[in-house]
Short mmCIF file of C-alpha atoms and ligand atoms in Angstrom, two decimals:
data_model
loop_
_atom_site.label_atom_id
_atom_site.label_comp_id
_atom_site.label_asym_id
_atom_site.label_seq_id
_atom_site.Cartn_x
_atom_site.Cartn_y
_atom_site.Cartn_z
CA MET A 1 2.77 25.31 -51.82
CA GLY A 2 2.40 26.57 -55.41
CA SER A 3 1.91 30.29 -54.99
CA ARG A 4 2.98 32.05 -51.83
CA PRO A 5 0.19 34.10 -50.34
CA GLY A 6 2.50 34.94 -47.41
CA LYS A 7 4.54 37.33 -49.54
CA ARG A 8 1.54 39.47 -50.42
CA HIS A 9 0.71 39.63 -46.77
CA GLY A 10 4.15 41.05 -46.11
CA TYR A 11 3.54 43.97 -48.45
CA LEU A 12 0.25 44.71 -46.75
CA ILE A 13 1.90 44.78 -43.35
CA ILE A 14 4.62 47.12 -44.58
CA LEU A 15 2.02 49.40 -46.15
CA LEU A 16 0.10 49.39 -42.89
CA LEU A 17 3.27 50.23 -40.95
CA ILE A 18 4.04 53.16 -43.24
CA PHE A 19 0.47 54.37 -42.95
CA THR A 20 0.62 54.16 -39.16
CA LEU A 21 3.94 56.01 -39.04
CA PHE A 22 2.56 58.88 -41.06
CA THR A 23 -0.78 59.21 -39.32
CA THR A 24 0.19 58.65 -35.68
CA PRO A 25 1.87 62.03 -35.10
CA PHE A 26 -1.38 63.74 -36.06
CA ALA A 27 -3.74 61.44 -34.18
CA SER A 28 -3.07 62.83 -30.72
CA ALA A 29 -1.83 66.29 -31.64
CA GLU A 30 -3.83 69.39 -30.95
CA PRO A 31 -6.38 70.20 -33.66
CA ALA A 32 -5.10 71.87 -36.84
CA SER A 33 -5.29 75.65 -36.87
CA GLU A 34 -8.34 75.56 -39.18
CA ARG A 35 -10.12 73.34 -36.68
CA GLN A 36 -9.02 75.60 -33.82
CA LYS A 37 -10.80 78.51 -35.52
CA GLU A 38 -13.93 76.39 -35.90
CA LEU A 39 -13.74 75.40 -32.25
CA GLU A 40 -13.38 79.01 -31.18
CA THR A 41 -16.43 79.94 -33.23
CA LEU A 42 -18.35 77.05 -31.66
CA LEU A 43 -17.23 78.20 -28.21
CA TYR A 44 -18.62 81.73 -28.55
CA GLN A 45 -21.68 80.84 -30.64
CA ASP A 46 -22.89 77.44 -29.40
CA CYS A 47 -21.47 77.34 -25.89
CA GLY A 48 -22.06 81.09 -25.67
CA SER A 49 -25.78 80.65 -26.33
CA CYS A 50 -26.05 79.20 -22.82
CA HIS A 51 -22.91 80.43 -21.09
CA GLY A 52 -23.20 84.01 -22.37
CA MET A 53 -21.67 85.59 -25.47
CA THR A 54 -18.58 86.55 -23.49
CA LEU A 55 -18.77 83.30 -21.46
CA ARG A 56 -19.47 85.24 -18.27
CA GLY A 57 -22.57 83.19 -17.62
CA GLY A 58 -26.21 83.04 -18.71
CA LEU A 59 -28.38 79.96 -18.42
CA GLY A 60 -25.12 78.10 -17.79
CA PRO A 61 -22.48 79.33 -15.33
CA SER A 62 -19.47 81.49 -16.20
CA LEU A 63 -16.72 79.71 -18.13
CA LEU A 64 -14.06 82.27 -17.31
CA PRO A 65 -10.75 80.85 -16.04
CA GLU A 66 -11.37 81.96 -12.44
CA ALA A 67 -14.78 80.25 -12.43
CA LEU A 68 -13.28 76.98 -13.72
CA ALA A 69 -10.19 77.06 -11.50
CA ARG A 70 -11.61 74.33 -9.26
CA TYR A 71 -11.47 71.85 -12.16
CA ASN A 72 -8.45 70.35 -13.87
CA LEU A 73 -8.11 69.94 -17.62
CA ASP A 74 -9.42 66.35 -17.63
CA ALA A 75 -12.49 67.25 -15.60
CA ILE A 76 -13.46 70.05 -18.00
CA THR A 77 -12.75 67.85 -21.03
CA GLY A 78 -15.07 65.24 -19.51
CA ILE A 79 -17.84 67.76 -18.84
CA ILE A 80 -17.64 68.99 -22.44
CA LEU A 81 -17.71 65.47 -23.91
CA HIS A 82 -20.34 64.00 -21.62
CA GLY A 83 -22.36 66.99 -20.44
CA VAL A 84 -23.81 67.29 -16.95
CA PRO A 85 -26.64 64.73 -16.68
CA GLY A 86 -29.89 66.15 -15.37
CA THR A 87 -28.99 69.73 -16.41
CA ALA A 88 -29.21 71.71 -19.65
CA MET A 89 -25.50 71.08 -20.29
CA PRO A 90 -25.53 68.67 -23.28
CA PRO A 91 -22.84 66.12 -24.19
CA TRP A 92 -20.73 67.19 -27.19
CA SER A 93 -19.10 63.88 -28.02
CA ASP A 94 -21.12 63.60 -31.26
CA LEU A 95 -19.61 66.83 -32.57
CA LEU A 96 -16.24 66.98 -30.86
CA THR A 97 -13.33 64.57 -30.61
CA GLU A 98 -11.48 64.17 -27.34
CA ASP A 99 -8.67 66.33 -28.75
CA ASP A 100 -11.20 69.01 -29.66
CA ALA A 101 -12.68 68.96 -26.16
CA ALA A 102 -9.24 68.99 -24.53
CA TRP A 103 -8.26 71.95 -26.68
CA LEU A 104 -11.42 73.82 -25.67
CA ALA A 105 -10.81 72.98 -22.01
CA ASP A 106 -7.24 74.24 -22.24
CA HIS A 107 -8.47 77.32 -24.09
CA LEU A 108 -11.03 78.04 -21.37
CA LEU A 109 -8.45 77.67 -18.61
CA SER A 110 -5.72 79.70 -20.23
CA VAL A 111 -7.05 82.21 -22.74
CA LYS A 112 -8.66 85.48 -21.82
CA PRO A 113 -12.08 85.48 -23.51
CA ALA A 114 -13.13 88.36 -25.75
CA SER A 115 -14.02 91.54 -23.89
CA PRO A 116 -17.72 92.47 -23.81
C1 HEC B 1 -28.16 74.22 -23.73
C2 HEC B 1 -27.33 75.03 -22.88
C3 HEC B 1 -25.83 74.76 -22.82
C4 HEC B 1 -24.95 74.68 -23.87
C5 HEC B 1 -25.24 74.82 -25.36
C6 HEC B 1 -23.63 74.45 -23.28
N1 HEC B 1 -23.74 74.39 -21.93
FE1 HEC B 1 -22.18 74.07 -20.60
N2 HEC B 1 -23.50 74.09 -19.06
C7 HEC B 1 -24.85 74.36 -19.15
C8 HEC B 1 -25.45 74.32 -17.81
C9 HEC B 1 -26.90 74.57 -17.45
C10 HEC B 1 -24.38 74.00 -16.92
C11 HEC B 1 -24.45 73.83 -15.41
C12 HEC B 1 -24.67 72.38 -15.10
C13 HEC B 1 -24.75 72.19 -13.60
O1 HEC B 1 -25.74 72.63 -13.03
O2 HEC B 1 -23.79 71.62 -13.04
C14 HEC B 1 -23.18 73.87 -17.75
C15 HEC B 1 -21.93 73.57 -17.23
C16 HEC B 1 -20.76 73.61 -17.96
C17 HEC B 1 -19.44 73.45 -17.39
C18 HEC B 1 -19.12 73.24 -15.93
C19 HEC B 1 -19.11 74.62 -15.30
C20 HEC B 1 -19.05 74.57 -13.80
O3 HEC B 1 -18.64 75.61 -13.21
O4 HEC B 1 -19.44 73.56 -13.22
C21 HEC B 1 -18.55 73.57 -18.42
C22 HEC B 1 -17.03 73.50 -18.34
C23 HEC B 1 -19.31 73.78 -19.63
N3 HEC B 1 -20.65 73.80 -19.31
C24 HEC B 1 -18.76 73.97 -20.87
C25 HEC B 1 -19.50 74.09 -22.05
C26 HEC B 1 -18.91 74.15 -23.34
C27 HEC B 1 -17.41 74.17 -23.65
C28 HEC B 1 -19.95 74.23 -24.23
C29 HEC B 1 -19.86 74.22 -25.75
C30 HEC B 1 -19.11 73.13 -26.34
C31 HEC B 1 -21.18 74.23 -23.47
N4 HEC B 1 -20.87 74.15 -22.14
C32 HEC B 1 -22.45 74.34 -24.02
C33 HEC B 1 -25.57 74.63 -20.31
C34 HEC B 1 -25.06 74.59 -21.60
#
């Protein structure tokens, strides 16, 4: 027992704890406002390319709140992340985190889309 490697370990654990404390509040929060703007752009441009520029429907069905009322937030988040197999609706989990998708789902259910 010449040197004491255990002490160094202790520092690492404390550093890790501090790191966790500082990052956890952000991990499950809604996306930062910058990201929210990006997501909104994605919604009208990428999603809109199939669901219509005003989300009233095109190749894909309308994404207006009344059209999605039969789903809950989790169901819509799941559709966005995983797509609808066997249809043109692609999975977005490569591009979007779960928080991103949940934010979009909430946005679709609650926010009036842009007028035509
Ligand atoms: C390549 C075309 C395409 C793109 C891009 C696309 N979708 Fe879809 N989406 C579809 C189609 C087609 C359906 C209908 C699938 C079916 O028949 O159930 C659909 C279904 C959905 C549904 C379920 C609607 C319902 O009433 O069942 C949601 C929610 C949805 N899409 C959200 C999104 C979002 C959010 C995006 C962008 C992140 C997106 N979609 C991008 C084609 C697309």
